[in-house]
PDB file as gemmi writes it, atoms N, CA and C in Angstrom:
CRYST1    1.000    1.000    1.000  90.00  90.00  90.00 P 1                      
ATOM      1  N   MET A   1     161.147 -85.440  21.102  1.00  0.00           N  
ATOM      2  CA  MET A   1     162.255 -84.939  20.316  1.00  0.00           C  
ATOM      3  C   MET A   1     161.865 -83.635  19.639  1.00  0.00           C  
ATOM      4  N   ASN A   2     162.844 -82.793  19.466  1.00  0.00           N  
ATOM      5  CA  ASN A   2     162.601 -81.523  18.787  1.00  0.00           C  
ATOM      6  C   ASN A   2     162.809 -81.682  17.288  1.00  0.00           C  
ATOM      7  N   GLU A   3     161.958 -81.011  16.553  1.00  0.00           N  
ATOM      8  CA  GLU A   3     162.145 -81.008  15.111  1.00  0.00           C  
ATOM      9  C   GLU A   3     162.963 -79.798  14.717  1.00  0.00           C  
ATOM     10  N   THR A   4     163.829 -79.967  13.765  1.00  0.00           N  
ATOM     11  CA  THR A   4     164.620 -78.838  13.289  1.00  0.00           C  
ATOM     12  C   THR A   4     163.956 -78.238  12.072  1.00  0.00           C  
ATOM     13  N   LYS A   5     164.249 -76.990  11.863  1.00  0.00           N  
ATOM     14  CA  LYS A   5     163.716 -76.339  10.668  1.00  0.00           C  
ATOM     15  C   LYS A   5     164.487 -76.841   9.453  1.00  0.00           C  
ATOM     16  N   GLY A   6     163.940 -76.605   8.288  1.00  0.00           N  
ATOM     17  CA  GLY A   6     164.595 -77.042   7.065  1.00  0.00           C  
ATOM     18  C   GLY A   6     165.863 -76.262   6.785  1.00  0.00           C  
ATOM     19  N   ILE A   7     166.536 -76.624   5.739  1.00  0.00           N  
ATOM     20  CA  ILE A   7     167.772 -75.968   5.329  1.00  0.00           C  
ATOM     21  C   ILE A   7     167.455 -74.575   4.814  1.00  0.00           C  
ATOM     22  N   PHE A   8     168.266 -73.604   5.217  1.00  0.00           N  
ATOM     23  CA  PHE A   8     168.069 -72.228   4.766  1.00  0.00           C  
ATOM     24  C   PHE A   8     168.412 -72.139   3.282  1.00  0.00           C  
ATOM     25  N   ARG A   9     167.500 -71.617   2.512  1.00  0.00           N  
ATOM     26  CA  ARG A   9     167.730 -71.413   1.084  1.00  0.00           C  
ATOM     27  C   ARG A   9     167.458 -69.949   0.778  1.00  0.00           C  
ATOM     28  N   GLN A  10     168.473 -69.264   0.360  1.00  0.00           N  
ATOM     29  CA  GLN A  10     168.347 -67.843   0.078  1.00  0.00           C  
ATOM     30  C   GLN A  10     167.665 -67.626  -1.276  1.00  0.00           C  
ATOM     31  N   THR A  11     166.841 -66.608  -1.330  1.00  0.00           N  
ATOM     32  CA  THR A  11     166.145 -66.313  -2.575  1.00  0.00           C  
ATOM     33  C   THR A  11     167.064 -65.561  -3.518  1.00  0.00           C  
ATOM     34  N   ARG A  12     166.668 -65.492  -4.757  1.00  0.00           N  
ATOM     35  CA  ARG A  12     167.466 -64.771  -5.753  1.00  0.00           C  
ATOM     36  C   ARG A  12     167.583 -63.298  -5.375  1.00  0.00           C  
ATOM     37  N   SER A  13     166.491 -62.704  -4.926  1.00  0.00           N  
ATOM     38  CA  SER A  13     166.537 -61.285  -4.537  1.00  0.00           C  
ATOM     39  C   SER A  13     167.440 -61.089  -3.319  1.00  0.00           C  
ATOM     40  N   GLY A  14     167.430 -62.060  -2.409  1.00  0.00           N  
ATOM     41  CA  GLY A  14     168.310 -61.976  -1.246  1.00  0.00           C  
ATOM     42  C   GLY A  14     169.773 -62.017  -1.637  1.00  0.00           C  
ATOM     43  N   ARG A  15     170.099 -62.895  -2.618  1.00  0.00           N  
ATOM     44  CA  ARG A  15     171.486 -62.966  -3.097  1.00  0.00           C  
ATOM     45  C   ARG A  15     171.898 -61.666  -3.769  1.00  0.00           C  
ATOM     46  N   GLU A  16     171.001 -61.089  -4.565  1.00  0.00           N  
ATOM     47  CA  GLU A  16     171.307 -59.828  -5.252  1.00  0.00           C  
ATOM     48  C   GLU A  16     171.529 -58.704  -4.252  1.00  0.00           C  
ATOM     49  N   GLU A  17     170.715 -58.645  -3.197  1.00  0.00           N  
ATOM     50  CA  GLU A  17     170.890 -57.615  -2.171  1.00  0.00           C  
ATOM     51  C   GLU A  17     172.212 -57.795  -1.438  1.00  0.00           C  
ATOM     52  N   ALA A  18     172.584 -59.036  -1.167  1.00  0.00           N  
ATOM     53  CA  ALA A  18     173.856 -59.306  -0.495  1.00  0.00           C  
ATOM     54  C   ALA A  18     175.026 -58.858  -1.371  1.00  0.00           C  
ATOM     55  N   LEU A  19     174.959 -59.121  -2.658  1.00  0.00           N  
ATOM     56  CA  LEU A  19     176.017 -58.683  -3.570  1.00  0.00           C  
ATOM     57  C   LEU A  19     176.102 -57.162  -3.615  1.00  0.00           C  
ATOM     58  N   LYS A  20     174.962 -56.498  -3.590  1.00  0.00           N  
ATOM     59  CA  LYS A  20     174.953 -55.026  -3.575  1.00  0.00           C  
ATOM     60  C   LYS A  20     175.628 -54.502  -2.313  1.00  0.00           C  
ATOM     61  N   ARG A  21     175.352 -55.142  -1.173  1.00  0.00           N  
ATOM     62  CA  ARG A  21     175.977 -54.707   0.083  1.00  0.00           C  
ATOM     63  C   ARG A  21     177.486 -54.892   0.030  1.00  0.00           C  
ATOM     64  N   LEU A  22     177.928 -56.016  -0.540  1.00  0.00           N  
ATOM     65  CA  LEU A  22     179.368 -56.258  -0.645  1.00  0.00           C  
ATOM     66  C   LEU A  22     180.046 -55.220  -1.536  1.00  0.00           C  
ATOM     67  N   LYS A  23     179.423 -54.907  -2.652  1.00  0.00           N  
ATOM     68  CA  LYS A  23     180.006 -53.911  -3.558  1.00  0.00           C  
ATOM     69  C   LYS A  23     180.013 -52.528  -2.934  1.00  0.00           C  
ATOM     70  N   ALA A  24     179.035 -52.234  -2.078  1.00  0.00           N  
ATOM     71  CA  ALA A  24     178.937 -50.915  -1.456  1.00  0.00           C  
ATOM     72  C   ALA A  24     180.037 -50.685  -0.425  1.00  0.00           C  
ATOM     73  N   LYS A  25     180.606 -51.767   0.100  1.00  0.00           N  
ATOM     74  CA  LYS A  25     181.647 -51.618   1.124  1.00  0.00           C  
ATOM     75  C   LYS A  25     182.895 -50.953   0.572  1.00  0.00           C  
ATOM     76  N   GLU A  26     183.246 -51.286  -0.662  1.00  0.00           N  
ATOM     77  CA  GLU A  26     184.417 -50.684  -1.318  1.00  0.00           C  
ATOM     78  C   GLU A  26     185.655 -50.741  -0.433  1.00  0.00           C  
ATOM     79  N   ARG A  27     186.108 -51.916  -0.148  1.00  0.00           N  
ATOM     80  CA  ARG A  27     187.321 -52.056   0.673  1.00  0.00           C  
ATOM     81  C   ARG A  27     188.555 -51.729  -0.164  1.00  0.00           C  
ATOM     82  N   THR A  28     189.453 -50.990   0.426  1.00  0.00           N  
ATOM     83  CA  THR A  28     190.735 -50.749  -0.226  1.00  0.00           C  
ATOM     84  C   THR A  28     191.804 -51.416   0.633  1.00  0.00           C  
ATOM     85  N   ARG A  29     192.582 -52.257   0.017  1.00  0.00           N  
ATOM     86  CA  ARG A  29     193.572 -53.021   0.761  1.00  0.00           C  
ATOM     87  C   ARG A  29     194.922 -52.329   0.821  1.00  0.00           C  
ATOM     88  N   GLY A  30     195.219 -51.486  -0.120  1.00  0.00           N  
ATOM     89  CA  GLY A  30     196.516 -50.848  -0.135  1.00  0.00           C  
ATOM     90  C   GLY A  30     197.544 -51.700  -0.856  1.00  0.00           C  
ATOM     91  N   SER A  31     198.698 -51.121  -1.079  1.00  0.00           N  
ATOM     92  CA  SER A  31     199.748 -51.824  -1.807  1.00  0.00           C  
ATOM     93  C   SER A  31     200.582 -52.689  -0.861  1.00  0.00           C  
ATOM     94  N   ASP A  32     201.432 -53.516  -1.435  1.00  0.00           N  
ATOM     95  CA  ASP A  32     202.329 -54.350  -0.636  1.00  0.00           C  
ATOM     96  C   ASP A  32     203.295 -53.488   0.164  1.00  0.00           C  
ATOM     97  N   GLN A  33     203.720 -52.384  -0.426  1.00  0.00           N  
ATOM     98  CA  GLN A  33     204.654 -51.504   0.265  1.00  0.00           C  
ATOM     99  C   GLN A  33     203.993 -50.886   1.501  1.00  0.00           C  
ATOM    100  N   GLU A  34     202.755 -50.463   1.377  1.00  0.00           N  
ATOM    101  CA  GLU A  34     202.045 -49.900   2.528  1.00  0.00           C  
ATOM    102  C   GLU A  34     201.880 -50.954   3.623  1.00  0.00           C  
ATOM    103  N   TYR A  35     201.586 -52.179   3.226  1.00  0.00           N  
ATOM    104  CA  TYR A  35     201.444 -53.276   4.176  1.00  0.00           C  
ATOM    105  C   TYR A  35     202.762 -53.504   4.918  1.00  0.00           C  
ATOM    106  N   ALA A  36     203.868 -53.528   4.186  1.00  0.00           N  
ATOM    107  CA  ALA A  36     205.175 -53.743   4.794  1.00  0.00           C  
ATOM    108  C   ALA A  36     205.527 -52.592   5.743  1.00  0.00           C  
ATOM    109  N   GLU A  37     205.189 -51.367   5.373  1.00  0.00           N  
ATOM    110  CA  GLU A  37     205.470 -50.221   6.233  1.00  0.00           C  
ATOM    111  C   GLU A  37     204.711 -50.304   7.550  1.00  0.00           C  
ATOM    112  N   VAL A  38     203.476 -50.735   7.493  1.00  0.00           N  
ATOM    113  CA  VAL A  38     202.673 -50.874   8.714  1.00  0.00           C  
ATOM    114  C   VAL A  38     203.266 -51.965   9.606  1.00  0.00           C  
ATOM    115  N   LEU A  39     203.644 -53.094   9.014  1.00  0.00           N  
ATOM    116  CA  LEU A  39     204.259 -54.166   9.802  1.00  0.00           C  
ATOM    117  C   LEU A  39     205.554 -53.696  10.464  1.00  0.00           C  
ATOM    118  N   TYR A  40     206.385 -52.995   9.716  1.00  0.00           N  
ATOM    119  CA  TYR A  40     207.654 -52.519  10.259  1.00  0.00           C  
ATOM    120  C   TYR A  40     207.420 -51.507  11.380  1.00  0.00           C  
ATOM    121  N   ARG A  41     206.450 -50.624  11.190  1.00  0.00           N  
ATOM    122  CA  ARG A  41     206.150 -49.615  12.213  1.00  0.00           C  
ATOM    123  C   ARG A  41     205.695 -50.289  13.506  1.00  0.00           C  
ATOM    124  N   GLU A  42     204.852 -51.310  13.392  1.00  0.00           N  
ATOM    125  CA  GLU A  42     204.402 -52.033  14.585  1.00  0.00           C  
ATOM    126  C   GLU A  42     205.557 -52.811  15.219  1.00  0.00           C  
ATOM    127  N   TYR A  43     206.426 -53.366  14.396  1.00  0.00           N  
ATOM    128  CA  TYR A  43     207.583 -54.087  14.906  1.00  0.00           C  
ATOM    129  C   TYR A  43     208.464 -53.150  15.735  1.00  0.00           C  
ATOM    130  N   ARG A  44     208.728 -51.967  15.203  1.00  0.00           N  
ATOM    131  CA  ARG A  44     209.549 -50.987  15.915  1.00  0.00           C  
ATOM    132  C   ARG A  44     208.861 -50.492  17.184  1.00  0.00           C  
ATOM    133  N   GLN A  45     207.534 -50.374  17.128  1.00  0.00           N  
ATOM    134  CA  GLN A  45     206.779 -49.881  18.268  1.00  0.00           C  
ATOM    135  C   GLN A  45     206.896 -50.830  19.467  1.00  0.00           C  
ATOM    136  N   HIS A  46     206.999 -52.122  19.219  1.00  0.00           N  
ATOM    137  CA  HIS A  46     207.049 -53.110  20.294  1.00  0.00           C  
ATOM    138  C   HIS A  46     208.461 -53.610  20.585  1.00  0.00           C  
ATOM    139  N   GLU A  47     209.450 -52.947  20.059  1.00  0.00           N  
ATOM    140  CA  GLU A  47     210.825 -53.398  20.242  1.00  0.00           C  
ATOM    141  C   GLU A  47     211.251 -53.381  21.707  1.00  0.00           C  
ATOM    142  N   SER A  48     210.915 -52.331  22.438  1.00  0.00           N  
ATOM    143  CA  SER A  48     211.315 -52.253  23.848  1.00  0.00           C  
ATOM    144  C   SER A  48     210.639 -53.359  24.666  1.00  0.00           C  
ATOM    145  N   LEU A  49     209.416 -53.673  24.351  1.00  0.00           N  
ATOM    146  CA  LEU A  49     208.713 -54.746  25.050  1.00  0.00           C  
ATOM    147  C   LEU A  49     209.379 -56.096  24.787  1.00  0.00           C  
ATOM    148  N   ARG A  50     209.785 -56.335  23.542  1.00  0.00           N  
ATOM    149  CA  ARG A  50     210.469 -57.586  23.218  1.00  0.00           C  
ATOM    150  C   ARG A  50     211.791 -57.692  23.969  1.00  0.00           C  
ATOM    151  N   ARG A  51     212.522 -56.586  24.040  1.00  0.00           N  
ATOM    152  CA  ARG A  51     213.794 -56.611  24.766  1.00  0.00           C  
ATOM    153  C   ARG A  51     213.579 -56.927  26.241  1.00  0.00           C  
ATOM    154  N   ARG A  52     212.573 -56.321  26.851  1.00  0.00           N  
ATOM    155  CA  ARG A  52     212.292 -56.575  28.267  1.00  0.00           C  
ATOM    156  C   ARG A  52     211.895 -58.032  28.477  1.00  0.00           C  
ATOM    157  N   ALA A  53     211.080 -58.577  27.587  1.00  0.00           N  
ATOM    158  CA  ALA A  53     210.650 -59.967  27.714  1.00  0.00           C  
ATOM    159  C   ALA A  53     211.835 -60.925  27.530  1.00  0.00           C  
ATOM    160  N   LYS A  54     212.728 -60.567  26.630  1.00  0.00           N  
ATOM    161  CA  LYS A  54     213.901 -61.402  26.391  1.00  0.00           C  
ATOM    162  C   LYS A  54     214.808 -61.426  27.616  1.00  0.00           C  
ATOM    163  N   ASP A  55     214.918 -60.307  28.317  1.00  0.00           N  
ATOM    164  CA  ASP A  55     215.739 -60.246  29.519  1.00  0.00           C  
ATOM    165  C   ASP A  55     215.137 -61.049  30.675  1.00  0.00           C  
ATOM    166  N   VAL A  56     213.826 -61.122  30.731  1.00  0.00           N  
ATOM    167  CA  VAL A  56     213.144 -61.824  31.821  1.00  0.00           C  
ATOM    168  C   VAL A  56     213.098 -63.327  31.575  1.00  0.00           C  
ATOM    169  N   ALA A  57     213.000 -63.765  30.336  1.00  0.00           N  
ATOM    170  CA  ALA A  57     212.811 -65.165  30.006  1.00  0.00           C  
ATOM    171  C   ALA A  57     213.895 -66.087  30.579  1.00  0.00           C  
ATOM    172  N   PRO A  58     215.201 -65.746  30.502  1.00  0.00           N  
ATOM    173  CA  PRO A  58     216.214 -66.673  31.042  1.00  0.00           C  
ATOM    174  C   PRO A  58     216.064 -66.933  32.529  1.00  0.00           C  
ATOM    175  N   ARG A  59     215.482 -66.006  33.267  1.00  0.00           N  
ATOM    176  CA  ARG A  59     215.327 -66.193  34.702  1.00  0.00           C  
ATOM    177  C   ARG A  59     214.369 -67.336  35.025  1.00  0.00           C  
ATOM    178  N   PHE A  60     213.418 -67.602  34.144  1.00  0.00           N  
ATOM    179  CA  PHE A  60     212.400 -68.606  34.420  1.00  0.00           C  
ATOM    180  C   PHE A  60     212.685 -69.942  33.748  1.00  0.00           C  
ATOM    181  N   ASP A  61     213.812 -70.064  33.071  1.00  0.00           N  
ATOM    182  CA  ASP A  61     214.148 -71.319  32.409  1.00  0.00           C  
ATOM    183  C   ASP A  61     214.611 -72.385  33.395  1.00  0.00           C  
ATOM    184  N   SER A  62     215.108 -72.009  34.541  1.00  0.00           N  
ATOM    185  CA  SER A  62     215.675 -72.954  35.494  1.00  0.00           C  
ATOM    186  C   SER A  62     214.670 -73.914  36.052  1.00  0.00           C  
TER     187      SER A  62                                                      
END                                                                             
């Protein structure tokens, strides 16, 4: 039988370095309005594809 290694336990310095890396990322999420604008833009971008798929779908229902 194979023996497994023990449970990984992160050191205090390792946790501090990880927190520093997270803070360094500086993610900006944007506002709700910007999020809605992106969703709407993508929705409009794929409108022709949705129409084509909708036209094809009834043919395969039989």
